[in-house]
Amino acid sequence: MEQTTRTDLTISGSGSAAGGFYEDVKVNGSGKIQGDINCSLFKANGSANVYGSITAREVKINGSAKIQGAVNADEVTIMGSGTIEKNLACRELSINGSATVAGNAEAKECEVNGSATFKNDLSCDEISIRGRAKIEGSCSAEDFHAKGQFNIHGLLNAESIEVDLYGECKVKEMGGKDIEVKNTEFASPWKKILRKLFPSHDDRLTAEVIEGDNIVLENTFAKVVRGNHIVIGKGCEIGLVEYKDHLDVRSGASVQSEKKV
């Protein structure tokens, strides 16, 4: 069977094209693409509007792109501004600019160094937040690392959760095996940059429920904390602590009620 040779699609200036099978798709000016795209590389250096879905090996958004459908790719890199109106599935997701995903998002590795809004659920093996992330659904991962700000409306569930407070963080419920929330009291260069980009009142985590095996908390406001080994550190205000093996409430922490179960 004869193999069809794919051609490149390049839009420079202002133009439009039909969707289809391509090798490389590049939008350097202002471009509209009507229909689904299947390609090796999709690259938006200018302003791109795709009225369909994208299936690609690599998606790079250096300018502005709005994709009305879903995105399925090995690598997705957003340096500029990107909007995906449906689901996103990829192996590596890197957000250094601004991104919005309206559907569910799945990735093996996810890095948020800029600003990201996920309007549904986010599921990854590993998540790193060094900017600001808003997740309007739930978030699940093997490893969750944050040195930025996040707001998770649902459940954060991960095997390992490490939060270094660089602003105000919120989550409805947090569950994991090992949970550590710490406050960096010194003003590191990265902390100064984040505070200029994303002003916040306090470096703290607010949650309704935190549940895990091993829990270490600082600057955390929570209604309920449950676990086996729990350390409540400086700056914490906790309503109820339920523990199985060990509880350590340190100086500068407030616990209204504690219960060994």
mmCIF file of C-alpha atoms in Angstrom:
data_model
loop_
_atom_site.group_PDB
_atom_site.id
_atom_site.type_symbol
_atom_site.label_atom_id
_atom_site.label_comp_id
_atom_site.label_asym_id
_atom_site.label_seq_id
_atom_site.Cartn_x
_atom_site.Cartn_y
_atom_site.Cartn_z
ATOM 1 C CA MET A 1 0.000 0.000 0.000
ATOM 2 C CA GLU A 2 1.459 3.354 -0.997
ATOM 3 C CA GLN A 3 2.116 5.746 1.895
ATOM 4 C CA THR A 4 0.752 9.266 1.555
ATOM 5 C CA THR A 5 3.378 12.003 1.887
ATOM 6 C CA ARG A 6 2.387 14.706 4.335
ATOM 7 C CA THR A 7 2.993 18.329 3.461
ATOM 8 C CA ASP A 8 3.617 21.343 5.690
ATOM 9 C CA LEU A 9 1.043 24.030 6.382
ATOM 10 C CA THR A 10 2.368 27.536 7.063
ATOM 11 C CA ILE A 11 0.224 30.632 7.569
ATOM 12 C CA SER A 12 2.169 33.905 7.440
ATOM 13 C CA GLY A 13 0.288 37.171 7.674
ATOM 14 C CA SER A 14 -3.475 36.649 7.718
ATOM 15 C CA GLY A 15 -5.053 33.532 6.296
ATOM 16 C CA SER A 16 -7.148 30.430 6.743
ATOM 17 C CA ALA A 17 -6.862 26.761 5.864
ATOM 18 C CA ALA A 18 -8.728 23.502 6.129
ATOM 19 C CA GLY A 19 -7.903 20.844 8.655
ATOM 20 C CA GLY A 20 -6.404 17.540 7.625
ATOM 21 C CA PHE A 21 -3.200 15.494 7.750
ATOM 22 C CA TYR A 22 0.021 17.529 7.747
ATOM 23 C CA GLU A 23 3.671 17.193 8.709
ATOM 24 C CA ASP A 24 4.291 20.584 10.383
ATOM 25 C CA VAL A 25 1.645 23.239 10.976
ATOM 26 C CA LYS A 26 2.966 26.732 11.711
ATOM 27 C CA VAL A 27 0.958 29.899 12.267
ATOM 28 C CA ASN A 28 3.276 32.908 12.181
ATOM 29 C CA GLY A 29 0.663 35.611 11.679
ATOM 30 C CA SER A 30 -3.089 35.437 12.216
ATOM 31 C CA GLY A 31 -4.559 32.151 11.101
ATOM 32 C CA LYS A 32 -7.794 30.197 11.206
ATOM 33 C CA ILE A 33 -7.948 26.460 10.641
ATOM 34 C CA GLN A 34 -11.330 24.883 9.999
ATOM 35 C CA GLY A 35 -11.524 21.243 11.071
ATOM 36 C CA ASP A 36 -9.426 18.672 12.906
ATOM 37 C CA ILE A 37 -5.637 18.580 12.510
ATOM 38 C CA ASN A 38 -3.372 15.523 12.571
ATOM 39 C CA CYS A 39 0.308 16.506 12.376
ATOM 40 C CA SER A 40 3.799 15.998 13.752
ATOM 41 C CA LEU A 41 4.225 19.581 14.969
ATOM 42 C CA PHE A 42 1.707 22.325 15.643
ATOM 43 C CA LYS A 43 3.374 25.659 16.351
ATOM 44 C CA ALA A 44 1.632 28.993 16.959
ATOM 45 C CA ASN A 45 3.983 31.964 16.892
ATOM 46 C CA GLY A 46 1.241 34.471 16.149
ATOM 47 C CA SER A 47 -2.505 34.184 16.711
ATOM 48 C CA ALA A 48 -4.158 30.873 15.861
ATOM 49 C CA ASN A 49 -7.771 29.748 16.005
ATOM 50 C CA VAL A 50 -8.434 26.065 15.424
ATOM 51 C CA TYR A 51 -12.064 25.117 14.902
ATOM 52 C CA GLY A 52 -11.492 21.461 15.659
ATOM 53 C CA SER A 53 -9.181 19.116 17.564
ATOM 54 C CA ILE A 54 -5.412 18.591 17.343
ATOM 55 C CA THR A 55 -3.600 15.252 17.348
ATOM 56 C CA ALA A 56 0.161 15.784 17.227
ATOM 57 C CA ARG A 57 3.535 14.659 18.432
ATOM 58 C CA GLU A 58 4.316 18.168 19.685
ATOM 59 C CA VAL A 59 2.250 21.303 20.313
ATOM 60 C CA LYS A 60 4.040 24.615 20.915
ATOM 61 C CA ILE A 61 2.218 27.862 21.621
ATOM 62 C CA ASN A 62 4.567 30.834 21.672
ATOM 63 C CA GLY A 63 1.933 33.394 20.758
ATOM 64 C CA SER A 64 -1.802 32.968 21.209
ATOM 65 C CA ALA A 65 -3.919 29.951 20.338
ATOM 66 C CA LYS A 66 -7.526 28.969 20.893
ATOM 67 C CA ILE A 67 -8.423 25.362 20.153
ATOM 68 C CA GLN A 68 -12.141 24.682 20.021
ATOM 69 C CA GLY A 69 -11.723 20.912 20.293
ATOM 70 C CA ALA A 70 -9.481 18.512 22.200
ATOM 71 C CA VAL A 71 -5.691 18.141 22.170
ATOM 72 C CA ASN A 72 -3.894 14.793 22.151
ATOM 73 C CA ALA A 73 -0.093 14.992 21.970
ATOM 74 C CA ASP A 74 3.185 13.702 23.343
ATOM 75 C CA GLU A 75 4.418 17.157 24.369
ATOM 76 C CA VAL A 76 2.500 20.387 24.940
ATOM 77 C CA THR A 77 4.436 23.589 25.669
ATOM 78 C CA ILE A 78 2.662 26.903 26.260
ATOM 79 C CA MET A 79 4.932 29.937 26.392
ATOM 80 C CA GLY A 80 2.265 32.447 25.397
ATOM 81 C CA SER A 81 -1.495 32.178 25.861
ATOM 82 C CA GLY A 82 -3.378 28.971 25.124
ATOM 83 C CA THR A 83 -7.011 27.933 25.489
ATOM 84 C CA ILE A 84 -8.262 24.381 24.968
ATOM 85 C CA GLU A 85 -12.040 24.127 24.974
ATOM 86 C CA LYS A 86 -12.243 20.341 25.426
ATOM 87 C CA ASN A 87 -10.041 17.600 26.897
ATOM 88 C CA LEU A 88 -6.236 17.608 26.981
ATOM 89 C CA ALA A 89 -4.184 14.390 27.005
ATOM 90 C CA CYS A 90 -0.385 14.392 26.747
ATOM 91 C CA ARG A 91 2.800 12.898 28.121
ATOM 92 C CA GLU A 92 4.514 16.175 29.050
ATOM 93 C CA LEU A 93 2.721 19.448 29.794
ATOM 94 C CA SER A 94 4.759 22.606 30.374
ATOM 95 C CA ILE A 95 3.014 25.928 31.050
ATOM 96 C CA ASN A 96 5.299 28.943 31.205
ATOM 97 C CA GLY A 97 2.728 31.463 30.022
ATOM 98 C CA SER A 98 -1.043 31.412 30.525
ATOM 99 C CA ALA A 99 -3.265 28.403 29.860
ATOM 100 C CA THR A 100 -6.909 27.434 30.231
ATOM 101 C CA VAL A 101 -8.238 23.902 29.776
ATOM 102 C CA ALA A 102 -12.025 23.637 29.794
ATOM 103 C CA GLY A 103 -12.223 19.837 29.732
ATOM 104 C CA ASN A 104 -10.387 17.201 31.730
ATOM 105 C CA ALA A 105 -6.580 17.243 31.593
ATOM 106 C CA GLU A 106 -4.268 14.220 31.758
ATOM 107 C CA ALA A 107 -0.465 14.173 31.632
ATOM 108 C CA LYS A 108 2.391 12.031 32.823
ATOM 109 C CA GLU A 109 4.374 15.119 33.850
ATOM 110 C CA CYS A 110 2.898 18.583 34.405
ATOM 111 C CA GLU A 111 4.860 21.766 35.134
ATOM 112 C CA VAL A 112 3.111 25.064 35.837
ATOM 113 C CA ASN A 113 5.617 27.903 35.920
ATOM 114 C CA GLY A 114 3.145 30.520 34.728
ATOM 115 C CA SER A 115 -0.616 30.693 35.272
ATOM 116 C CA ALA A 116 -2.995 27.807 34.577
ATOM 117 C CA THR A 117 -6.725 27.262 34.958
ATOM 118 C CA PHE A 118 -8.160 23.754 34.739
ATOM 119 C CA LYS A 119 -11.942 23.954 34.674
ATOM 120 C CA ASN A 120 -12.391 20.230 35.351
ATOM 121 C CA ASP A 121 -10.186 17.450 36.738
ATOM 122 C CA LEU A 122 -6.396 17.234 36.437
ATOM 123 C CA SER A 123 -4.710 13.816 36.568
ATOM 124 C CA CYS A 124 -0.916 13.354 36.388
ATOM 125 C CA ASP A 125 1.877 11.120 37.588
ATOM 126 C CA GLU A 126 3.914 14.125 38.701
ATOM 127 C CA ILE A 127 2.831 17.743 39.161
ATOM 128 C CA SER A 128 5.119 20.700 39.839
ATOM 129 C CA ILE A 129 3.665 24.159 40.500
ATOM 130 C CA ARG A 130 6.027 27.111 40.621
ATOM 131 C CA GLY A 131 3.542 29.684 39.382
ATOM 132 C CA ARG A 132 -0.196 29.730 39.990
ATOM 133 C CA ALA A 133 -2.747 27.002 39.300
ATOM 134 C CA LYS A 134 -6.516 26.950 39.656
ATOM 135 C CA ILE A 135 -8.204 23.548 39.466
ATOM 136 C CA GLU A 136 -11.982 23.751 39.546
ATOM 137 C CA GLY A 137 -12.397 19.974 39.792
ATOM 138 C CA SER A 138 -10.215 17.455 41.607
ATOM 139 C CA CYS A 139 -6.500 16.756 41.244
ATOM 140 C CA SER A 140 -4.844 13.325 41.415
ATOM 141 C CA ALA A 141 -1.144 12.460 41.177
ATOM 142 C CA GLU A 142 1.605 10.196 42.413
ATOM 143 C CA ASP A 143 3.776 13.166 43.411
ATOM 144 C CA PHE A 144 2.514 16.717 43.978
ATOM 145 C CA HIS A 145 5.096 19.474 44.491
ATOM 146 C CA ALA A 146 4.208 23.151 44.902
ATOM 147 C CA LYS A 147 6.360 26.230 45.364
ATOM 148 C CA GLY A 148 3.703 28.564 44.078
ATOM 149 C CA GLN A 149 0.016 29.252 44.622
ATOM 150 C CA PHE A 150 -2.867 26.893 43.978
ATOM 151 C CA ASN A 151 -6.622 26.773 44.462
ATOM 152 C CA ILE A 152 -8.204 23.322 44.169
ATOM 153 C CA HIS A 153 -11.986 23.289 44.477
ATOM 154 C CA GLY A 154 -12.229 19.525 44.965
ATOM 155 C CA LEU A 155 -9.967 16.780 46.313
ATOM 156 C CA LEU A 156 -6.182 16.730 46.037
ATOM 157 C CA ASN A 157 -5.158 13.077 46.173
ATOM 158 C CA ALA A 158 -1.495 12.043 45.847
ATOM 159 C CA GLU A 159 0.931 9.497 47.229
ATOM 160 C CA SER A 160 3.358 12.274 48.187
ATOM 161 C CA ILE A 161 2.407 15.926 48.730
ATOM 162 C CA GLU A 162 5.056 18.597 49.304
ATOM 163 C CA VAL A 163 4.000 22.235 49.591
ATOM 164 C CA ASP A 164 6.471 25.056 50.158
ATOM 165 C CA LEU A 165 4.242 28.046 50.831
ATOM 166 C CA TYR A 166 4.854 30.940 48.460
ATOM 167 C CA GLY A 167 1.507 32.667 48.867
ATOM 168 C CA GLU A 168 -2.051 31.651 49.675
ATOM 169 C CA CYS A 169 -3.012 28.066 48.797
ATOM 170 C CA LYS A 170 -6.493 26.576 49.066
ATOM 171 C CA VAL A 171 -7.861 23.049 48.725
ATOM 172 C CA LYS A 172 -11.179 21.587 49.800
ATOM 173 C CA GLU A 173 -9.775 18.195 50.827
ATOM 174 C CA MET A 174 -6.254 16.780 50.787
ATOM 175 C CA GLY A 175 -5.375 13.102 51.016
ATOM 176 C CA GLY A 176 -2.099 11.218 50.696
ATOM 177 C CA LYS A 177 0.446 8.922 52.273
ATOM 178 C CA ASP A 178 3.098 11.555 53.079
ATOM 179 C CA ILE A 179 2.024 15.198 53.409
ATOM 180 C CA GLU A 180 4.372 18.076 54.218
ATOM 181 C CA VAL A 181 3.417 21.753 54.219
ATOM 182 C CA LYS A 182 6.193 24.127 55.196
ATOM 183 C CA ASN A 183 6.660 27.872 55.261
ATOM 184 C CA THR A 184 9.792 29.483 53.877
ATOM 185 C CA GLU A 185 10.254 32.401 56.229
ATOM 186 C CA PHE A 186 13.207 34.004 54.459
ATOM 187 C CA ALA A 187 12.484 36.074 51.366
ATOM 188 C CA SER A 188 14.154 34.046 48.618
ATOM 189 C CA PRO A 189 14.561 35.607 45.143
ATOM 190 C CA TRP A 190 11.917 33.230 43.761
ATOM 191 C CA LYS A 191 9.489 34.193 46.524
ATOM 192 C CA LYS A 192 10.000 37.891 45.762
ATOM 193 C CA ILE A 193 9.284 37.276 42.072
ATOM 194 C CA LEU A 194 6.109 35.300 42.817
ATOM 195 C CA ARG A 195 4.800 37.975 45.170
ATOM 196 C CA LYS A 196 5.240 40.624 42.468
ATOM 197 C CA LEU A 197 3.531 38.473 39.837
ATOM 198 C CA PHE A 198 0.769 37.080 42.061
ATOM 199 C CA PRO A 199 0.151 39.325 45.103
ATOM 200 C CA SER A 200 -1.249 37.468 48.121
ATOM 201 C CA HIS A 201 -2.005 38.364 51.715
ATOM 202 C CA ASP A 202 -0.412 35.430 53.535
ATOM 203 C CA ASP A 203 1.748 32.386 53.019
ATOM 204 C CA ARG A 204 -0.713 29.769 54.217
ATOM 205 C CA LEU A 205 -2.716 26.703 53.255
ATOM 206 C CA THR A 206 -6.461 26.580 53.900
ATOM 207 C CA ALA A 207 -8.323 23.253 53.790
ATOM 208 C CA GLU A 208 -11.454 21.656 55.167
ATOM 209 C CA VAL A 209 -9.960 18.173 55.636
ATOM 210 C CA ILE A 210 -6.380 16.856 55.513
ATOM 211 C CA GLU A 211 -5.916 13.088 55.779
ATOM 212 C CA GLY A 212 -2.757 10.993 55.453
ATOM 213 C CA ASP A 213 -0.368 8.546 57.081
ATOM 214 C CA ASN A 214 2.476 10.935 57.893
ATOM 215 C CA ILE A 215 1.577 14.625 58.146
ATOM 216 C CA VAL A 216 3.775 17.652 58.909
ATOM 217 C CA LEU A 217 2.085 21.059 58.756
ATOM 218 C CA GLU A 218 3.065 24.715 59.100
ATOM 219 C CA ASN A 219 0.931 27.824 58.497
ATOM 220 C CA THR A 220 -2.117 25.662 57.825
ATOM 221 C CA PHE A 221 -5.758 26.435 58.618
ATOM 222 C CA ALA A 222 -7.893 23.266 58.606
ATOM 223 C CA LYS A 223 -11.135 22.092 60.159
ATOM 224 C CA VAL A 224 -10.032 18.450 60.478
ATOM 225 C CA VAL A 225 -6.646 16.693 60.285
ATOM 226 C CA ARG A 226 -6.521 12.877 60.387
ATOM 227 C CA GLY A 227 -3.489 10.590 60.303
ATOM 228 C CA ASN A 228 -1.112 8.166 61.979
ATOM 229 C CA HIS A 229 1.887 10.386 62.718
ATOM 230 C CA ILE A 230 1.035 14.099 62.844
ATOM 231 C CA VAL A 231 3.131 17.201 63.537
ATOM 232 C CA ILE A 232 1.233 20.497 63.883
ATOM 233 C CA GLY A 233 3.800 23.259 63.541
ATOM 234 C CA LYS A 234 4.064 27.013 63.886
ATOM 235 C CA GLY A 235 1.284 29.143 62.430
ATOM 236 C CA CYS A 236 -1.312 26.338 62.280
ATOM 237 C CA GLU A 237 -4.930 26.738 63.349
ATOM 238 C CA ILE A 238 -6.679 23.358 63.434
ATOM 239 C CA GLY A 239 -10.188 22.544 64.650
ATOM 240 C CA LEU A 240 -9.934 18.787 65.265
ATOM 241 C CA VAL A 241 -6.954 16.427 65.071
ATOM 242 C CA GLU A 242 -7.597 12.679 64.970
ATOM 243 C CA TYR A 243 -4.436 10.552 65.236
ATOM 244 C CA LYS A 244 -3.591 6.865 65.640
ATOM 245 C CA ASP A 245 0.046 6.701 66.744
ATOM 246 C CA HIS A 246 1.654 10.073 67.463
ATOM 247 C CA LEU A 247 0.722 13.749 67.720
ATOM 248 C CA ASP A 248 3.169 16.615 68.229
ATOM 249 C CA VAL A 249 1.683 20.099 68.643
ATOM 250 C CA ARG A 250 4.503 22.597 68.569
ATOM 251 C CA SER A 251 4.886 26.145 69.871
ATOM 252 C CA GLY A 252 2.953 28.711 67.878
ATOM 253 C CA ALA A 253 0.242 26.230 66.840
ATOM 254 C CA SER A 254 -3.408 26.127 67.883
ATOM 255 C CA VAL A 255 -5.496 22.927 68.087
ATOM 256 C CA GLN A 256 -9.028 23.216 69.440
ATOM 257 C CA SER A 257 -9.598 19.491 69.948
ATOM 258 C CA GLU A 258 -7.496 16.335 69.642
ATOM 259 C CA LYS A 259 -8.592 12.705 69.670
ATOM 260 C CA LYS A 260 -6.604 9.458 69.664
ATOM 261 C CA VAL A 261 -8.444 6.823 67.620
#
